[in-house]
PDB file of C-alpha atoms in Angstrom:
ATOM      1  CA  ASP A 836      -7.439  22.034   3.628  1.00 66.00           C
ATOM      2  CA  LEU A 837      -4.779  21.311   0.675  1.00 73.00           C
ATOM      3  CA  ARG A 838      -4.965  25.326  -0.112  1.00 75.00           C
ATOM      4  CA  GLY A 839      -3.861  26.240   3.064  1.00 71.00           C
ATOM      5  CA  PRO A 840      -0.476  24.439   3.632  1.00 73.00           C
ATOM      6  CA  ILE A 841       0.283  24.612  -0.129  1.00 80.00           C
ATOM      7  CA  GLY A 842      -0.298  28.483  -0.055  1.00 80.00           C
ATOM      8  CA  THR A 843       2.083  28.856   3.181  1.00 78.00           C
ATOM      9  CA  LEU A 844       4.696  26.453   1.196  1.00 82.00           C
ATOM     10  CA  LEU A 845       4.761  28.724  -1.347  1.00 86.00           C
ATOM     11  CA  GLN A 846       5.143  31.822   0.903  1.00 84.00           C
ATOM     12  CA  VAL A 847       8.102  30.236   2.987  1.00 83.00           C
ATOM     13  CA  LEU A 848       9.662  29.082  -0.186  1.00 85.00           C
ATOM     14  CA  GLU A 849       9.264  32.521  -1.603  1.00 85.00           C
ATOM     15  CA  LEU A 850      11.060  34.014   1.266  1.00 82.00           C
ATOM     16  CA  LEU A 851      13.909  31.628   1.703  1.00 83.00           C
ATOM     17  CA  THR A 852      14.708  32.176  -1.904  1.00 83.00           C
ATOM     18  CA  SER A 853      14.583  35.881  -1.671  1.00 80.00           C
ATOM     19  CA  LYS A 854      17.562  38.187  -1.675  1.00 70.00           C
ATOM     20  CA  ASN A 855      16.735  39.120   1.996  1.00 74.00           C
ATOM     21  CA  ASP A 856      19.431  37.970   4.514  1.00 77.00           C
ATOM     22  CA  ILE A 857      17.944  35.163   6.678  1.00 80.00           C
ATOM     23  CA  ASP A 858      20.246  33.879   9.824  1.00 82.00           C
ATOM     24  CA  GLU A 859      20.705  30.386  10.007  1.00 84.00           C
ATOM     25  CA  GLU A 860      18.558  29.765  12.811  1.00 85.00           C
ATOM     26  CA  THR A 861      15.686  31.324  11.105  1.00 84.00           C
ATOM     27  CA  GLN A 862      16.098  29.110   8.110  1.00 84.00           C
ATOM     28  CA  ARG A 863      16.106  25.902   9.983  1.00 85.00           C
ATOM     29  CA  ASP A 864      12.957  26.794  11.705  1.00 84.00           C
ATOM     30  CA  PHE A 865      11.348  27.271   8.174  1.00 83.00           C
ATOM     31  CA  LEU A 866      12.819  24.241   6.993  1.00 85.00           C
ATOM     32  CA  GLU A 867      11.368  22.039  10.025  1.00 81.00           C
ATOM     33  CA  GLU A 868       8.028  23.766   9.301  1.00 79.00           C
ATOM     34  CA  LEU A 869       8.074  23.092   6.016  1.00 83.00           C
ATOM     35  CA  LYS A 870       8.936  19.333   6.389  1.00 81.00           C
ATOM     36  CA  LYS A 871       6.101  19.246   8.927  1.00 74.00           C
ATOM     37  CA  MET A 872       3.419  20.940   6.246  1.00 77.00           C
ATOM     38  CA  SER A 873       4.608  18.537   3.523  1.00 82.00           C
ATOM     39  CA  GLU A 874       4.128  15.247   5.480  1.00 76.00           C
ATOM     40  CA  SER A 875       0.789  16.493   6.367  1.00 72.00           C
ATOM     41  CA  THR A 876      -0.250  17.270   3.297  1.00 80.00           C
ATOM     42  CA  PHE A 877       1.096  14.297   1.778  1.00 81.00           C
ATOM     43  CA  GLN A 878      -1.011  12.299   4.045  1.00 76.00           C
ATOM     44  CA  LEU A 879      -4.056  14.432   3.118  1.00 78.00           C
ATOM     45  CA  LEU A 880      -3.369  13.710  -0.376  1.00 84.00           C
ATOM     46  CA  GLU A 881      -2.946   9.648   0.035  1.00 81.00           C
ATOM     47  CA  ASN A 882      -6.297   9.781   1.952  1.00 77.00           C
ATOM     48  CA  LEU A 883      -8.012  11.803  -0.916  1.00 82.00           C
ATOM     49  CA  LEU A 884      -6.890   9.180  -3.139  1.00 84.00           C
ATOM     50  CA  SER A 885      -8.019   6.283  -1.203  1.00 82.00           C
ATOM     51  CA  TRP A 886     -11.296   7.848  -0.615  1.00 80.00           C
ATOM     52  CA  SER A 887     -11.942   8.552  -4.039  1.00 84.00           C
ATOM     53  CA  LYS A 888     -11.054   5.197  -5.323  1.00 82.00           C
ATOM     54  CA  SER A 889     -13.377   3.959  -2.491  1.00 79.00           C
ATOM     55  CA  GLN A 890     -16.243   5.695  -3.514  1.00 78.00           C
ATOM     56  CA  ARG A 891     -15.590   4.972  -7.301  1.00 81.00           C
ATOM     57  CA  ASN A 892     -15.417   1.114  -6.192  1.00 82.00           C
ATOM     58  CA  GLU A 893     -11.915   1.225  -7.675  1.00 82.00           C
ATOM     59  CA  ILE A 894     -10.182  -0.224  -4.564  1.00 84.00           C
ATOM     60  CA  ILE A 895      -9.700  -4.164  -4.913  1.00 87.00           C
ATOM     61  CA  PHE A 896     -10.175  -6.064  -1.831  1.00 90.00           C
ATOM     62  CA  LEU A 897      -7.411  -8.607  -1.193  1.00 92.00           C
ATOM     63  CA  PRO A 898      -7.692 -10.099   2.172  1.00 95.00           C
ATOM     64  CA  GLU A 899      -4.975 -12.335   3.306  1.00 96.00           C
ATOM     65  CA  LYS A 900      -3.084 -13.895   6.479  1.00 97.00           C
ATOM     66  CA  LEU A 901      -1.235 -11.231   8.318  1.00 96.00           C
ATOM     67  CA  TYR A 902       0.421 -11.399  11.608  1.00 95.00           C
ATOM     68  CA  LEU A 903      -0.599  -8.149  13.269  1.00 95.00           C
ATOM     69  CA  THR A 904       2.336  -7.488  15.556  1.00 94.00           C
ATOM     70  CA  ARG A 905       4.393  -6.994  12.446  1.00 93.00           C
ATOM     71  CA  VAL A 906       1.616  -4.518  10.716  1.00 94.00           C
ATOM     72  CA  ILE A 907       1.586  -2.584  13.708  1.00 95.00           C
ATOM     73  CA  LYS A 908       5.588  -2.232  14.177  1.00 93.00           C
ATOM     74  CA  GLU A 909       5.860  -1.260  11.081  1.00 91.00           C
ATOM     75  CA  ASN A 910       3.686   1.270  11.085  1.00 91.00           C
ATOM     76  CA  ILE A 911       5.131   2.393  14.424  1.00 92.00           C
ATOM     77  CA  HIS A 912       8.501   2.576  12.374  1.00 88.00           C
ATOM     78  CA  LEU A 913       7.200   4.591   9.638  1.00 83.00           C
ATOM     79  CA  LEU A 914       6.006   7.366  11.959  1.00 86.00           C
ATOM     80  CA  LYS A 915       9.294   7.314  14.254  1.00 85.00           C
ATOM     81  CA  GLY A 916      10.260  10.889  12.636  1.00 79.00           C
ATOM     82  CA  ALA A 917       6.976  12.569  13.914  1.00 82.00           C
ATOM     83  CA  SER A 918       6.851  10.824  17.362  1.00 88.00           C
ATOM     84  CA  SER A 919      10.450  11.749  17.944  1.00 86.00           C
ATOM     85  CA  GLN A 920       9.844  15.379  17.026  1.00 83.00           C
ATOM     86  CA  LYS A 921       7.170  15.748  19.403  1.00 90.00           C
ATOM     87  CA  GLU A 922       8.990  13.846  22.140  1.00 93.00           C
ATOM     88  CA  ILE A 923       6.486  11.082  22.142  1.00 95.00           C
ATOM     89  CA  LYS A 924       6.860   7.753  23.114  1.00 95.00           C
ATOM     90  CA  ILE A 925       4.758   4.924  21.357  1.00 95.00           C
ATOM     91  CA  GLU A 926       4.122   1.693  23.537  1.00 95.00           C
ATOM     92  CA  TYR A 927       2.919  -1.541  21.864  1.00 93.00           C
ATOM     93  CA  ASN A 928       1.543  -4.163  24.110  1.00 83.00           C
ATOM     94  CA  SER A 929       0.115  -7.457  22.913  1.00 77.00           C
ATOM     95  CA  VAL A 930      -0.748 -10.803  24.230  1.00 64.00           C
ATOM     96  CA  ASP A 931       0.267 -12.688  21.706  1.00 69.00           C
ATOM     97  CA  ASP A 932       1.531 -12.731  17.831  1.00 76.00           C
ATOM     98  CA  SER A 933      -2.051 -12.575  16.603  1.00 87.00           C
ATOM     99  CA  ILE A 934      -2.716 -13.937  12.948  1.00 94.00           C
ATOM    100  CA  ILE A 935      -5.682 -11.813  11.077  1.00 96.00           C
ATOM    101  CA  PHE A 936      -7.271 -12.525   7.707  1.00 97.00           C
ATOM    102  CA  ALA A 937      -7.842  -8.948   6.267  1.00 97.00           C
ATOM    103  CA  ASP A 938      -6.415  -6.425   3.211  1.00 94.00           C
ATOM    104  CA  LEU A 939      -2.796  -5.292   4.370  1.00 93.00           C
ATOM    105  CA  ASN A 940      -3.407  -2.101   2.369  1.00 90.00           C
ATOM    106  CA  MET A 941      -6.373  -1.085   4.384  1.00 92.00           C
ATOM    107  CA  VAL A 942      -5.075  -2.352   7.905  1.00 95.00           C
ATOM    108  CA  ASN A 943      -2.267   0.124   7.130  1.00 92.00           C
ATOM    109  CA  LEU A 944      -4.353   2.760   6.163  1.00 91.00           C
ATOM    110  CA  VAL A 945      -6.501   2.437   9.527  1.00 94.00           C
ATOM    111  CA  ILE A 946      -3.260   2.102  11.671  1.00 95.00           C
ATOM    112  CA  ARG A 947      -1.281   4.939  10.205  1.00 91.00           C
ATOM    113  CA  ASN A 948      -4.090   7.163  10.535  1.00 91.00           C
ATOM    114  CA  LEU A 949      -5.326   6.498  13.833  1.00 94.00           C
ATOM    115  CA  LEU A 950      -1.584   6.539  15.029  1.00 94.00           C
ATOM    116  CA  SER A 951      -1.225   9.986  13.299  1.00 91.00           C
ATOM    117  CA  ASN A 952      -3.959  11.554  14.841  1.00 91.00           C
ATOM    118  CA  ALA A 953      -2.823  10.148  18.217  1.00 94.00           C
ATOM    119  CA  LEU A 954       0.201  12.046  17.559  1.00 92.00           C
ATOM    120  CA  LYS A 955      -1.117  15.332  16.465  1.00 90.00           C
ATOM    121  CA  PHE A 956      -3.606  15.758  19.570  1.00 91.00           C
ATOM    122  CA  SER A 957      -0.953  14.526  21.834  1.00 93.00           C
ATOM    123  CA  PRO A 958       1.297  16.971  24.060  1.00 92.00           C
ATOM    124  CA  ARG A 959       4.930  16.848  23.683  1.00 92.00           C
ATOM    125  CA  GLY A 960       6.335  14.153  25.855  1.00 92.00           C
ATOM    126  CA  SER A 961       3.617  12.173  26.481  1.00 95.00           C
ATOM    127  CA  VAL A 962       2.757   8.452  25.749  1.00 96.00           C
ATOM    128  CA  ILE A 963       0.619   6.635  23.171  1.00 96.00           C
ATOM    129  CA  THR A 964      -0.218   3.112  23.900  1.00 96.00           C
ATOM    130  CA  ILE A 965      -1.334   0.312  21.586  1.00 96.00           C
ATOM    131  CA  SER A 966      -2.641  -2.897  22.320  1.00 94.00           C
ATOM    132  CA  SER A 967      -4.244  -5.871  20.747  1.00 93.00           C
ATOM    133  CA  THR A 968      -6.469  -8.503  22.461  1.00 92.00           C
ATOM    134  CA  PRO A 969      -8.317 -11.435  21.225  1.00 92.00           C
ATOM    135  CA  ILE A 970     -12.283 -11.344  21.542  1.00 93.00           C
ATOM    136  CA  ASP A 971     -14.224 -14.437  20.373  1.00 93.00           C
ATOM    137  CA  SER A 972     -13.210 -14.647  16.589  1.00 95.00           C
ATOM    138  CA  TYR A 973     -11.838 -10.950  16.322  1.00 96.00           C
ATOM    139  CA  ILE A 974      -8.628  -9.389  17.366  1.00 95.00           C
ATOM    140  CA  GLU A 975      -9.288  -5.576  18.987  1.00 95.00           C
ATOM    141  CA  VAL A 976      -6.694  -3.145  18.439  1.00 96.00           C
ATOM    142  CA  ALA A 977      -6.915  -0.433  20.760  1.00 96.00           C
ATOM    143  CA  ILE A 978      -4.633   3.047  20.348  1.00 97.00           C
ATOM    144  CA  SER A 979      -4.623   5.452  23.701  1.00 96.00           C
ATOM    145  CA  ASP A 980      -2.991   8.735  23.814  1.00 95.00           C
ATOM    146  CA  GLN A 981      -2.953  11.663  26.837  1.00 93.00           C
ATOM    147  CA  GLY A 982      -4.049  14.207  24.525  1.00 91.00           C
ATOM    148  CA  ILE A 983      -6.705  16.877  24.417  1.00 89.00           C
ATOM    149  CA  GLY A 984      -9.805  14.499  24.163  1.00 90.00           C
ATOM    150  CA  ILE A 985     -12.890  14.590  22.033  1.00 88.00           C
ATOM    151  CA  PRO A 986     -16.037  16.811  23.018  1.00 85.00           C
ATOM    152  CA  GLN A 987     -19.086  14.312  23.313  1.00 83.00           C
ATOM    153  CA  GLU A 988     -20.988  16.216  20.347  1.00 80.00           C
ATOM    154  CA  ARG A 989     -18.194  15.253  18.205  1.00 82.00           C
ATOM    155  CA  ILE A 990     -17.978  11.751  19.309  1.00 82.00           C
ATOM    156  CA  ASN A 991     -21.454  11.323  18.364  1.00 78.00           C
ATOM    157  CA  THR A 992     -20.991  12.219  14.659  1.00 77.00           C
ATOM    158  CA  MET A 993     -17.008  12.108  14.031  1.00 80.00           C
ATOM    159  CA  PHE A 994     -17.765   8.800  11.719  1.00 76.00           C
ATOM    160  CA  GLY A 995     -20.659  10.188   9.954  1.00 69.00           C
ATOM    161  CA  VAL A 996     -20.006  10.692   6.107  1.00 58.00           C
ATOM    162  CA  ASN A 997     -21.802  14.057   5.865  1.00 53.00           C
ATOM    163  CA  LYS A 998     -19.959  15.896   9.277  1.00 51.00           C
ATOM    164  CA  TYR A 999     -16.374  16.509   7.866  1.00 51.00           C
ATOM    165  CA  VAL A1000     -14.707  18.514  10.340  1.00 56.00           C
ATOM    166  CA  THR A1001     -10.964  19.780  10.241  1.00 58.00           C
ATOM    167  CA  THR A1002      -9.075  20.026  13.568  1.00 62.00           C
ATOM    168  CA  ARG A1003      -5.704  21.420  14.251  1.00 52.00           C
ATOM    169  CA  GLY A1004      -3.247  19.603  16.575  1.00 53.00           C
ATOM    170  CA  THR A1005      -1.791  20.383  19.634  1.00 54.00           C
ATOM    171  CA  GLU A1006       1.246  22.247  17.977  1.00 54.00           C
ATOM    172  CA  ASN A1007      -0.712  23.644  15.238  1.00 53.00           C
ATOM    173  CA  GLU A1008      -0.747  20.414  12.952  1.00 55.00           C
ATOM    174  CA  ALA A1009      -3.306  20.333  10.141  1.00 52.00           C
ATOM    175  CA  GLY A1010      -5.812  17.726  10.807  1.00 56.00           C
ATOM    176  CA  SER A1011      -8.459  16.109   8.524  1.00 55.00           C
ATOM    177  CA  GLY A1012     -11.985  14.169   9.482  1.00 63.00           C
ATOM    178  CA  LEU A1013     -11.366  12.086   6.077  1.00 77.00           C
ATOM    179  CA  GLY A1014      -9.081  10.032   7.921  1.00 82.00           C
ATOM    180  CA  LEU A1015     -11.510   8.836  10.351  1.00 89.00           C
ATOM    181  CA  LEU A1016     -14.044   7.970   7.560  1.00 88.00           C
ATOM    182  CA  LEU A1017     -11.426   5.996   5.636  1.00 88.00           C
ATOM    183  CA  CYS A1018     -10.744   4.169   8.754  1.00 92.00           C
ATOM    184  CA  LYS A1019     -14.457   3.447   9.213  1.00 93.00           C
ATOM    185  CA  ASP A1020     -15.026   2.436   5.674  1.00 91.00           C
ATOM    186  CA  PHE A1021     -11.816   0.147   5.472  1.00 93.00           C
ATOM    187  CA  VAL A1022     -12.480  -1.415   9.238  1.00 96.00           C
ATOM    188  CA  GLU A1023     -16.002  -2.402   7.986  1.00 95.00           C
ATOM    189  CA  ARG A1024     -14.951  -3.906   4.503  1.00 93.00           C
ATOM    190  CA  ASN A1025     -12.635  -5.984   6.189  1.00 96.00           C
ATOM    191  CA  LYS A1026     -15.895  -7.347   8.747  1.00 96.00           C
ATOM    192  CA  GLY A1027     -14.997  -5.352  11.583  1.00 97.00           C
ATOM    193  CA  SER A1028     -16.129  -2.375  13.671  1.00 96.00           C
ATOM    194  CA  ILE A1029     -14.832   0.872  15.022  1.00 95.00           C
ATOM    195  CA  ARG A1030     -15.301   2.853  17.934  1.00 94.00           C
ATOM    196  CA  VAL A1031     -13.862   5.794  20.235  1.00 94.00           C
ATOM    197  CA  GLU A1032     -13.708   6.212  23.841  1.00 93.00           C
ATOM    198  CA  SER A1033     -12.901   9.970  25.104  1.00 92.00           C
ATOM    199  CA  LYS A1034     -13.015  12.720  27.473  1.00 87.00           C
ATOM    200  CA  GLN A1035     -11.634  16.207  26.828  1.00 88.00           C
ATOM    201  CA  GLY A1036      -8.257  17.099  28.586  1.00 88.00           C
ATOM    202  CA  GLU A1037      -7.975  13.152  29.117  1.00 89.00           C
ATOM    203  CA  GLY A1038      -7.093  11.486  25.817  1.00 93.00           C
ATOM    204  CA  SER A1039      -8.879   9.215  23.663  1.00 94.00           C
ATOM    205  CA  THR A1040      -8.926   5.565  23.127  1.00 96.00           C
ATOM    206  CA  PHE A1041      -9.862   4.463  19.458  1.00 96.00           C
ATOM    207  CA  ARG A1042     -10.720   0.573  19.344  1.00 97.00           C
ATOM    208  CA  PHE A1043     -11.207  -1.308  16.099  1.00 97.00           C
ATOM    209  CA  THR A1044     -11.848  -5.095  15.427  1.00 97.00           C
ATOM    210  CA  LEU A1045     -10.135  -7.328  12.670  1.00 97.00           C
ATOM    211  CA  PRO A1046     -11.081 -10.898  11.803  1.00 97.00           C
ATOM    212  CA  LYS A1047      -8.778 -13.714  12.926  1.00 94.00           C
ATOM    213  CA  GLN A1048      -7.271 -16.307  10.489  1.00 85.00           C
TER     214      GLN A1048
END
């Protein structure tokens, strides 16, 4: 997964720095593609580092009191560039400003990965909806998209450690099953659970729970 985008980055940079005359519009297109590849490669690197630390038990679990609305809004803002690029609107609906007891870094990674996936697999101009709802002693967060959906056979295995699958997004964005494995690992470390509901062509909804403060 890293070899592909990095190899393409090198090829495009070689072309842009060559003596061949390239018109300004083509240069802009190349630079935009470089930006997208750099962002996806950086996220994959972040996931790889987190996964390797998790497997080596090097991640320190530090749960604390967190305002969930604030955490979600910060991640929406972080991905504003990616959502604007595909003209996708992200709507957040919350019953109240729920307070959870969880590890901030882990929660950020889970939300960021699920939101990034929703953006990758959603068509241009669609809407992604985020909601948080109290359920007993937990808060359930749901991230829903209007994307391409997931085949049933993939749903049955997508959180399995030995079922790593790479998938391309609606505009050929690089995808990685590693992010979902991390989401499952980090949600469960915070005493929550994660699941997905999806139909091909009708979008997907990822739901995960975190304990209340």
